[in-house]
């Protein structure tokens, strides 16, 4: 069966600028897909092309087997929830939610019934007579969601759905959004620059940079097995070590940094299996995979360091430590052992990390 | 002491702010309210041959306090209402249709300006304002030059062979409306532009996305959201247009008597200031009372909304 939404070699040019560059992507029915990228990476342009506000310069968009070329926004099985919600300020909640239904010719009892059902879905019963300026930010967001869902789109586009909410509210709202998506089974496509939003919402994330899709994978896979330096650096904190391979064994490689660092090879990955002595590689280690101790433990990948910087976060502390050759590492220590005195500024210690936690990136 | 210093600064700031408001307020009171009160007072006094041509409304003489208060002027208007209803109707009809034509012209123009790039907007707005900044008399005489039987338009058309004899354009409804629209169009465009430039593109896109056609978007979203500008523009044009004197006098024929002309006649020809003042006050009341009432109702609704949201 063909994928529900298929973007094929999609390109959008504004003058000389390539906003979306030869992008190919399949999305399954009922998926909650998230496009993640910095501002100006082309994600909004992609969203606008899906909604029909922009025409692609090349390539095609298919939704449920139907080619979208030349189909007006009003006729697409797609609705959009705008970043600033774009509610109609002169209409009350019921008027906003029912707007699309009324345009489709729905009237009377069936219209009221549908509005009632949507209000229930977003838990806004009793608010139908309020105007948007009489609602809180979270309530406005839910009205926008209900309005966008009213016409039962095959694809719902959400442009930074949580950006306008404060931090506390976002956490509740993002789980609510996932709940609604699961209840309805509608395909959602979220566009955001906020990686936390993407990680908590999406089943699959596509990372965009300069109009291209850099990597598409589950949040866990993206975080732990990034395909390249851009993705590794974009998602969360990470430390990079560059070097040449000095030993290439069956299950691991060693590079020429001081002291040498050993990294386990993912044998499933054909590229990594082919690495040979003399190849240049970049190794990456996530901060929470590195442990810090005051004394040497004799473990593999142990490096003497000095604490350069430390930030106390409550549940954990973030450290920046420096090895003898000037190499910096970022690491995170949980505040679990209360008895041990944690290292502080300018103190010497040792870091250790498991070879299997080292991410091997080419180049 | 820094604390006292800050309190002093605050006080100075407050009085400073008050002074800034007080100046214009005083100016308005002296030059706007006083003439209005003077007119109101004249409308209740008795006409007589003197300078000024009316008896003082009240004062003190040998007999003590006296007053010449009378409602006769309004009574006169009520008695001879048939003489006044015609010009009043003419004025209101002229103002109404001028406002309508201005609105029909200004709406698309304001929309176009508001949707232009910011650089073009400034240029286009200046183009709208430019005629407004020149003398209105000059503009009307220029218009006469264009519309005259031997003016530019007739000359052009005859030279091109489109017409044999000049078309009569001057001293017709056409010439009056030309003058009115030409004069009042900027007053309609500016408030419309002000609301349109603030209109969010996303709202229009949202309506498109929800399946609305162009016509539906206009009537369900754009028009309701620009309605405050429409109302403001219509008031700005309609109210002065009712009392307009110069344009009908210069461009119109002698057959159509307007309210402005009636006022002028009462003041200067008949030298009956009290009756003229009564006409002016009555006109003012008819025009402003409905508006003030509407604003008052609006304010009450807004207050109610605010209380509701505040209570939550």
mmCIF file of C-alpha atoms in Angstrom, chain A residues 36-328:
data_model
loop_
_atom_site.group_PDB
_atom_site.id
_atom_site.type_symbol
_atom_site.label_atom_id
_atom_site.label_comp_id
_atom_site.label_asym_id
_atom_site.label_seq_id
_atom_site.Cartn_x
_atom_site.Cartn_y
_atom_site.Cartn_z
ATOM 1 C CA UNK A 36 12.134 20.021 13.488
ATOM 2 C CA UNK A 37 14.530 22.717 12.388
ATOM 3 C CA UNK A 38 15.906 26.140 13.187
ATOM 4 C CA UNK A 39 14.042 29.175 11.873
ATOM 5 C CA UNK A 40 14.647 29.691 8.178
ATOM 6 C CA UNK A 41 15.290 26.000 7.492
ATOM 7 C CA UNK A 42 12.293 25.791 5.167
ATOM 8 C CA UNK A 43 9.882 23.976 7.457
ATOM 9 C CA UNK A 44 7.244 26.708 7.326
ATOM 10 C CA UNK A 45 7.445 26.819 3.546
ATOM 11 C CA UNK A 46 6.886 23.063 3.460
ATOM 12 C CA UNK A 47 3.873 23.480 5.731
ATOM 13 C CA UNK A 48 2.440 26.223 3.519
ATOM 14 C CA UNK A 49 2.898 24.036 0.446
ATOM 15 C CA UNK A 50 1.003 21.219 2.134
ATOM 16 C CA UNK A 51 -1.811 23.616 3.092
ATOM 17 C CA UNK A 52 -1.865 24.966 -0.458
ATOM 18 C CA UNK A 53 -0.825 28.551 0.268
ATOM 19 C CA UNK A 54 2.363 28.096 -1.773
ATOM 20 C CA UNK A 55 2.817 26.180 -4.989
ATOM 21 C CA UNK A 56 5.873 23.908 -5.269
ATOM 22 C CA UNK A 57 8.489 24.907 -7.852
ATOM 23 C CA UNK A 58 9.017 21.221 -8.582
ATOM 24 C CA UNK A 59 8.051 17.829 -7.236
ATOM 25 C CA UNK A 60 4.661 16.573 -6.084
ATOM 26 C CA UNK A 61 2.505 16.188 -3.012
ATOM 27 C CA UNK A 62 0.142 13.239 -2.700
ATOM 28 C CA UNK A 63 -2.392 12.857 0.074
ATOM 29 C CA UNK A 64 -4.252 9.564 0.273
ATOM 30 C CA UNK A 65 -3.276 8.811 -3.313
ATOM 31 C CA UNK A 66 -4.559 12.162 -4.598
ATOM 32 C CA UNK A 67 -2.166 14.544 -6.342
ATOM 33 C CA UNK A 68 -2.443 17.985 -4.738
ATOM 34 C CA UNK A 69 -1.067 19.956 -7.688
ATOM 35 C CA UNK A 70 -3.467 22.786 -8.506
ATOM 36 C CA UNK A 71 -5.877 21.915 -5.678
ATOM 37 C CA UNK A 72 -6.976 25.067 -3.834
ATOM 38 C CA UNK A 73 -6.449 25.291 -0.038
ATOM 39 C CA UNK A 74 -10.210 25.141 0.508
ATOM 40 C CA UNK A 75 -10.510 21.870 -1.427
ATOM 41 C CA UNK A 76 -7.638 20.022 0.234
ATOM 42 C CA UNK A 77 -8.279 17.417 2.922
ATOM 43 C CA UNK A 78 -5.824 19.433 4.980
ATOM 44 C CA UNK A 79 -6.361 21.954 7.761
ATOM 45 C CA UNK A 80 -3.875 24.062 9.592
ATOM 46 C CA UNK A 81 -3.587 25.286 13.160
ATOM 47 C CA UNK A 82 -1.743 28.575 12.984
ATOM 48 C CA UNK A 83 1.058 29.505 15.334
ATOM 49 C CA UNK A 84 -0.798 32.552 16.666
ATOM 50 C CA UNK A 85 -4.058 30.566 16.307
ATOM 51 C CA UNK A 86 -5.549 33.171 13.902
ATOM 52 C CA UNK A 87 -8.945 32.945 15.585
ATOM 53 C CA UNK A 88 -11.654 35.217 14.206
ATOM 54 C CA UNK A 89 -11.770 37.933 16.880
ATOM 55 C CA UNK A 90 -15.319 39.021 16.009
ATOM 56 C CA UNK A 91 -16.826 35.546 16.406
ATOM 57 C CA UNK A 92 -17.455 33.615 19.590
ATOM 58 C CA UNK A 93 -16.038 30.163 20.251
ATOM 59 C CA UNK A 94 -18.946 28.364 18.596
ATOM 60 C CA UNK A 95 -18.703 30.695 15.593
ATOM 61 C CA UNK A 96 -15.014 29.997 15.218
ATOM 62 C CA UNK A 97 -15.341 26.242 15.514
ATOM 63 C CA UNK A 98 -18.363 26.110 13.238
ATOM 64 C CA UNK A 99 -16.867 28.378 10.558
ATOM 65 C CA UNK A 100 -15.517 25.604 8.351
ATOM 66 C CA UNK A 101 -18.641 23.502 8.860
ATOM 67 C CA UNK A 102 -20.915 26.360 7.833
ATOM 68 C CA UNK A 103 -18.806 26.935 4.714
ATOM 69 C CA UNK A 104 -19.401 23.278 3.905
ATOM 70 C CA UNK A 105 -23.144 23.961 4.077
ATOM 71 C CA UNK A 106 -23.837 22.438 7.504
ATOM 72 C CA UNK A 107 -26.678 24.141 9.373
ATOM 73 C CA UNK A 108 -29.059 23.744 12.281
ATOM 74 C CA UNK A 109 -29.119 20.715 14.523
ATOM 75 C CA UNK A 110 -26.296 18.792 12.866
ATOM 76 C CA UNK A 111 -24.061 21.884 13.024
ATOM 77 C CA UNK A 112 -24.794 22.442 16.710
ATOM 78 C CA UNK A 113 -24.255 18.773 17.458
ATOM 79 C CA UNK A 114 -20.897 18.771 15.741
ATOM 80 C CA UNK A 115 -19.790 21.962 17.536
ATOM 81 C CA UNK A 116 -20.885 20.415 20.839
ATOM 82 C CA UNK A 117 -18.853 17.276 20.129
ATOM 83 C CA UNK A 118 -15.767 19.316 19.251
ATOM 84 C CA UNK A 119 -16.119 21.456 22.378
ATOM 85 C CA UNK A 120 -16.269 18.260 24.400
ATOM 86 C CA UNK A 121 -13.183 16.902 22.637
ATOM 87 C CA UNK A 122 -11.120 19.931 23.622
ATOM 88 C CA UNK A 123 -12.842 20.237 27.028
ATOM 89 C CA UNK A 124 -14.354 23.677 26.417
ATOM 90 C CA UNK A 125 -18.036 22.961 27.065
ATOM 91 C CA UNK A 126 -19.842 26.031 28.299
ATOM 92 C CA UNK A 127 -17.445 28.390 26.556
ATOM 93 C CA UNK A 128 -19.309 28.589 23.244
ATOM 94 C CA UNK A 129 -20.434 32.199 23.734
ATOM 95 C CA UNK A 130 -17.046 33.600 24.726
ATOM 96 C CA UNK A 131 -15.086 35.779 22.351
ATOM 97 C CA UNK A 132 -11.407 34.910 21.763
ATOM 98 C CA UNK A 133 -10.246 37.925 23.790
ATOM 99 C CA UNK A 134 -12.133 36.541 26.787
ATOM 100 C CA UNK A 135 -10.147 33.295 26.747
ATOM 101 C CA UNK A 136 -6.782 32.361 28.219
ATOM 102 C CA UNK A 137 -3.889 31.348 25.969
ATOM 103 C CA UNK A 138 -4.482 27.647 26.566
ATOM 104 C CA UNK A 139 -8.202 27.965 25.838
ATOM 105 C CA UNK A 140 -7.507 29.852 22.624
ATOM 106 C CA UNK A 141 -5.151 27.094 21.559
ATOM 107 C CA UNK A 142 -7.887 24.514 22.127
ATOM 108 C CA UNK A 143 -10.406 26.550 20.133
ATOM 109 C CA UNK A 144 -7.904 26.721 17.282
ATOM 110 C CA UNK A 145 -7.418 22.959 17.477
ATOM 111 C CA UNK A 146 -11.159 22.283 17.469
ATOM 112 C CA UNK A 147 -11.678 24.669 14.544
ATOM 113 C CA UNK A 148 -8.940 22.975 12.524
ATOM 114 C CA UNK A 149 -10.329 19.505 13.305
ATOM 115 C CA UNK A 150 -13.949 20.423 12.538
ATOM 116 C CA UNK A 151 -13.827 19.489 8.868
ATOM 117 C CA UNK A 152 -12.248 16.131 9.715
ATOM 118 C CA UNK A 153 -9.092 16.702 7.686
ATOM 119 C CA UNK A 154 -7.009 13.762 6.557
ATOM 120 C CA UNK A 155 -3.951 15.735 7.552
ATOM 121 C CA UNK A 156 -3.755 18.328 10.303
ATOM 122 C CA UNK A 157 -0.838 20.736 10.145
ATOM 123 C CA UNK A 158 0.230 22.338 13.427
ATOM 124 C CA UNK A 159 2.566 25.322 13.226
ATOM 125 C CA UNK A 160 4.488 25.583 16.527
ATOM 126 C CA UNK A 161 1.381 24.489 18.430
ATOM 127 C CA UNK A 162 2.790 25.133 21.899
ATOM 128 C CA UNK A 163 5.046 28.121 21.247
ATOM 129 C CA UNK A 164 2.570 30.706 22.542
ATOM 130 C CA UNK A 165 1.938 28.920 25.860
ATOM 131 C CA UNK A 166 3.921 29.322 29.052
ATOM 132 C CA UNK A 167 6.104 26.473 30.240
ATOM 133 C CA UNK A 168 3.774 24.915 32.825
ATOM 134 C CA UNK A 169 0.835 24.897 30.445
ATOM 135 C CA UNK A 170 2.867 23.431 27.595
ATOM 136 C CA UNK A 171 3.559 20.215 29.460
ATOM 137 C CA UNK A 172 -0.146 19.531 30.074
ATOM 138 C CA UNK A 173 -1.081 20.630 26.591
ATOM 139 C CA UNK A 174 1.400 18.455 24.758
ATOM 140 C CA UNK A 175 0.073 15.278 26.375
ATOM 141 C CA UNK A 176 -3.462 16.440 25.674
ATOM 142 C CA UNK A 177 -2.578 16.988 22.034
ATOM 143 C CA UNK A 178 -1.172 13.447 21.770
ATOM 144 C CA UNK A 179 -4.323 12.090 23.440
ATOM 145 C CA UNK A 180 -6.594 13.845 20.952
ATOM 146 C CA UNK A 181 -4.457 12.660 18.062
ATOM 147 C CA UNK A 182 -4.670 9.073 19.295
ATOM 148 C CA UNK A 183 -8.429 9.309 19.883
ATOM 149 C CA UNK A 184 -9.151 10.627 16.401
ATOM 150 C CA UNK A 185 -6.449 8.757 14.490
ATOM 151 C CA UNK A 186 -5.922 11.851 12.316
ATOM 152 C CA UNK A 187 -2.506 12.232 10.768
ATOM 153 C CA UNK A 188 -0.758 15.165 12.466
ATOM 154 C CA UNK A 189 2.209 17.026 11.150
ATOM 155 C CA UNK A 190 3.801 19.358 13.695
ATOM 156 C CA UNK A 191 6.324 21.959 12.654
ATOM 157 C CA UNK A 192 8.532 23.351 15.378
ATOM 158 C CA UNK A 193 11.945 24.713 16.239
ATOM 159 C CA UNK A 194 11.639 23.441 19.808
ATOM 160 C CA UNK A 195 13.309 20.074 20.217
ATOM 161 C CA UNK A 196 11.592 19.301 23.504
ATOM 162 C CA UNK A 197 8.225 19.866 21.855
ATOM 163 C CA UNK A 198 9.242 17.586 18.990
ATOM 164 C CA UNK A 199 10.633 14.844 21.239
ATOM 165 C CA UNK A 200 7.551 14.659 23.486
ATOM 166 C CA UNK A 201 4.946 14.903 20.735
ATOM 167 C CA UNK A 202 6.216 12.957 17.792
ATOM 168 C CA UNK A 203 6.461 9.313 16.912
ATOM 169 C CA UNK A 204 8.869 10.234 14.188
ATOM 170 C CA UNK A 205 10.918 13.389 13.719
ATOM 171 C CA UNK A 206 12.375 14.770 10.530
ATOM 172 C CA UNK A 207 15.243 17.160 11.071
ATOM 173 C CA UNK A 208 15.474 19.900 8.471
ATOM 174 C CA UNK A 209 18.427 22.065 7.575
ATOM 175 C CA UNK A 210 18.765 24.451 4.635
ATOM 176 C CA UNK A 211 15.669 23.057 2.945
ATOM 177 C CA UNK A 212 16.771 19.446 3.157
ATOM 178 C CA UNK A 213 15.713 16.596 5.389
ATOM 179 C CA UNK A 214 18.861 15.615 7.266
ATOM 180 C CA UNK A 215 17.542 12.600 9.158
ATOM 181 C CA UNK A 216 14.153 11.022 9.796
ATOM 182 C CA UNK A 217 13.861 8.688 12.771
ATOM 183 C CA UNK A 218 12.233 8.133 16.155
ATOM 184 C CA UNK A 219 13.238 10.607 18.882
ATOM 185 C CA UNK A 220 15.300 7.959 20.668
ATOM 186 C CA UNK A 221 17.121 6.898 17.518
ATOM 187 C CA UNK A 222 17.871 10.524 16.602
ATOM 188 C CA UNK A 223 19.275 11.223 20.041
ATOM 189 C CA UNK A 224 21.328 8.099 20.463
ATOM 190 C CA UNK A 225 22.287 7.313 16.873
ATOM 191 C CA UNK A 226 22.426 10.660 15.022
ATOM 192 C CA UNK A 227 23.369 10.248 11.370
ATOM 193 C CA UNK A 228 25.815 13.144 11.295
ATOM 194 C CA UNK A 229 27.405 15.964 13.244
ATOM 195 C CA UNK A 230 24.545 18.398 12.461
ATOM 196 C CA UNK A 231 21.890 16.164 14.008
ATOM 197 C CA UNK A 232 24.114 15.216 16.957
ATOM 198 C CA UNK A 233 24.787 18.876 17.698
ATOM 199 C CA UNK A 234 21.213 20.040 17.025
ATOM 200 C CA UNK A 235 19.579 17.685 19.517
ATOM 201 C CA UNK A 236 20.708 18.185 23.095
ATOM 202 C CA UNK A 237 24.228 18.613 24.401
ATOM 203 C CA UNK A 238 27.140 16.569 23.117
ATOM 204 C CA UNK A 239 30.952 16.491 23.137
ATOM 205 C CA UNK A 240 32.901 15.872 19.937
ATOM 206 C CA UNK A 241 36.395 14.345 19.662
ATOM 207 C CA UNK A 242 38.137 14.276 16.284
ATOM 208 C CA UNK A 243 40.954 11.906 15.441
ATOM 209 C CA UNK A 244 42.542 9.332 13.143
ATOM 210 C CA UNK A 245 41.926 5.630 13.625
ATOM 211 C CA UNK A 246 44.971 3.843 15.015
ATOM 212 C CA UNK A 247 43.420 0.437 15.626
ATOM 213 C CA UNK A 248 40.476 -1.109 13.831
ATOM 214 C CA UNK A 249 39.443 -4.358 15.406
ATOM 215 C CA UNK A 250 36.425 -6.609 15.033
ATOM 216 C CA UNK A 251 34.055 -4.845 17.356
ATOM 217 C CA UNK A 252 35.783 -1.563 18.063
ATOM 218 C CA UNK A 253 38.105 1.151 16.866
ATOM 219 C CA UNK A 254 40.641 3.290 18.678
ATOM 220 C CA UNK A 255 41.620 6.826 17.785
ATOM 221 C CA UNK A 256 44.833 8.761 18.300
ATOM 222 C CA UNK A 257 43.682 11.261 20.900
ATOM 223 C CA UNK A 258 45.606 11.476 24.198
ATOM 224 C CA UNK A 259 44.817 9.224 25.926
ATOM 225 C CA UNK A 260 43.385 7.046 23.108
ATOM 226 C CA UNK A 261 39.618 6.602 23.020
ATOM 227 C CA UNK A 262 37.976 3.296 22.155
ATOM 228 C CA UNK A 263 34.568 3.213 20.476
ATOM 229 C CA UNK A 264 32.378 0.198 19.849
ATOM 230 C CA UNK A 265 31.330 -0.378 16.258
ATOM 231 C CA UNK A 266 27.708 -0.905 15.363
ATOM 232 C CA UNK A 267 28.124 -4.122 13.338
ATOM 233 C CA UNK A 268 24.725 -3.558 11.723
ATOM 234 C CA UNK A 269 26.082 -0.379 10.165
ATOM 235 C CA UNK A 270 28.004 -1.291 7.000
ATOM 236 C CA UNK A 271 29.810 2.054 6.842
ATOM 237 C CA UNK A 272 31.196 1.664 10.350
ATOM 238 C CA UNK A 273 32.320 -1.917 9.667
ATOM 239 C CA UNK A 274 34.410 -0.666 6.772
ATOM 240 C CA UNK A 275 36.394 1.851 8.857
ATOM 241 C CA UNK A 276 40.160 1.223 8.592
ATOM 242 C CA UNK A 277 43.372 2.443 10.216
ATOM 243 C CA UNK A 278 44.176 6.018 9.127
ATOM 244 C CA UNK A 279 40.535 7.049 8.514
ATOM 245 C CA UNK A 280 39.501 10.372 10.019
ATOM 246 C CA UNK A 281 36.458 10.154 12.313
ATOM 247 C CA UNK A 282 34.527 12.320 14.757
ATOM 248 C CA UNK A 283 33.403 10.669 17.963
ATOM 249 C CA UNK A 284 30.494 12.047 19.966
ATOM 250 C CA UNK A 285 29.484 11.356 23.547
ATOM 251 C CA UNK A 286 26.265 12.464 25.280
ATOM 252 C CA UNK A 287 26.799 14.211 28.641
ATOM 253 C CA UNK A 288 24.749 11.739 30.679
ATOM 254 C CA UNK A 289 26.860 8.818 29.404
ATOM 255 C CA UNK A 290 30.014 10.235 30.987
ATOM 256 C CA UNK A 291 30.775 9.649 34.645
ATOM 257 C CA UNK A 292 33.049 11.775 36.778
ATOM 258 C CA UNK A 293 35.156 10.629 39.739
ATOM 259 C CA UNK A 294 37.799 12.143 41.984
ATOM 260 C CA UNK A 295 40.097 9.122 41.734
ATOM 261 C CA UNK A 296 41.098 6.859 38.885
ATOM 262 C CA UNK A 297 39.063 3.678 38.493
ATOM 263 C CA UNK A 298 41.205 1.944 35.862
ATOM 264 C CA UNK A 299 38.253 1.576 33.494
ATOM 265 C CA UNK A 300 38.561 1.764 29.699
ATOM 266 C CA UNK A 301 38.253 5.318 28.216
ATOM 267 C CA UNK A 302 39.403 7.031 31.381
ATOM 268 C CA UNK A 303 40.703 10.573 30.895
ATOM 269 C CA UNK A 304 42.170 12.850 33.572
ATOM 270 C CA UNK A 305 40.441 16.240 33.521
ATOM 271 C CA UNK A 306 40.068 19.540 35.357
ATOM 272 C CA UNK A 307 36.621 21.053 36.071
ATOM 273 C CA UNK A 308 36.280 24.264 34.056
ATOM 274 C CA UNK A 309 32.686 25.134 34.667
ATOM 275 C CA UNK A 310 29.744 23.771 36.560
ATOM 276 C CA UNK A 311 26.047 24.586 36.705
ATOM 277 C CA UNK A 312 23.828 23.293 39.476
ATOM 278 C CA UNK A 313 20.367 22.392 38.095
ATOM 279 C CA UNK A 314 18.841 20.745 41.170
ATOM 280 C CA UNK A 315 18.187 17.279 39.846
ATOM 281 C CA UNK A 316 21.606 17.206 38.191
ATOM 282 C CA UNK A 317 24.711 19.284 37.602
ATOM 283 C CA UNK A 318 26.194 20.174 34.232
ATOM 284 C CA UNK A 319 29.994 20.144 34.025
ATOM 285 C CA UNK A 320 32.438 21.351 31.442
ATOM 286 C CA UNK A 321 35.778 19.641 31.951
ATOM 287 C CA UNK A 322 39.079 19.977 30.140
ATOM 288 C CA UNK A 323 41.527 17.171 29.333
ATOM 289 C CA UNK A 324 45.322 17.678 29.280
ATOM 290 C CA UNK A 325 45.355 18.188 25.484
ATOM 291 C CA UNK A 326 42.756 20.955 25.744
ATOM 292 C CA UNK A 327 39.859 18.744 24.655
ATOM 293 C CA UNK A 328 36.583 19.841 26.304
#
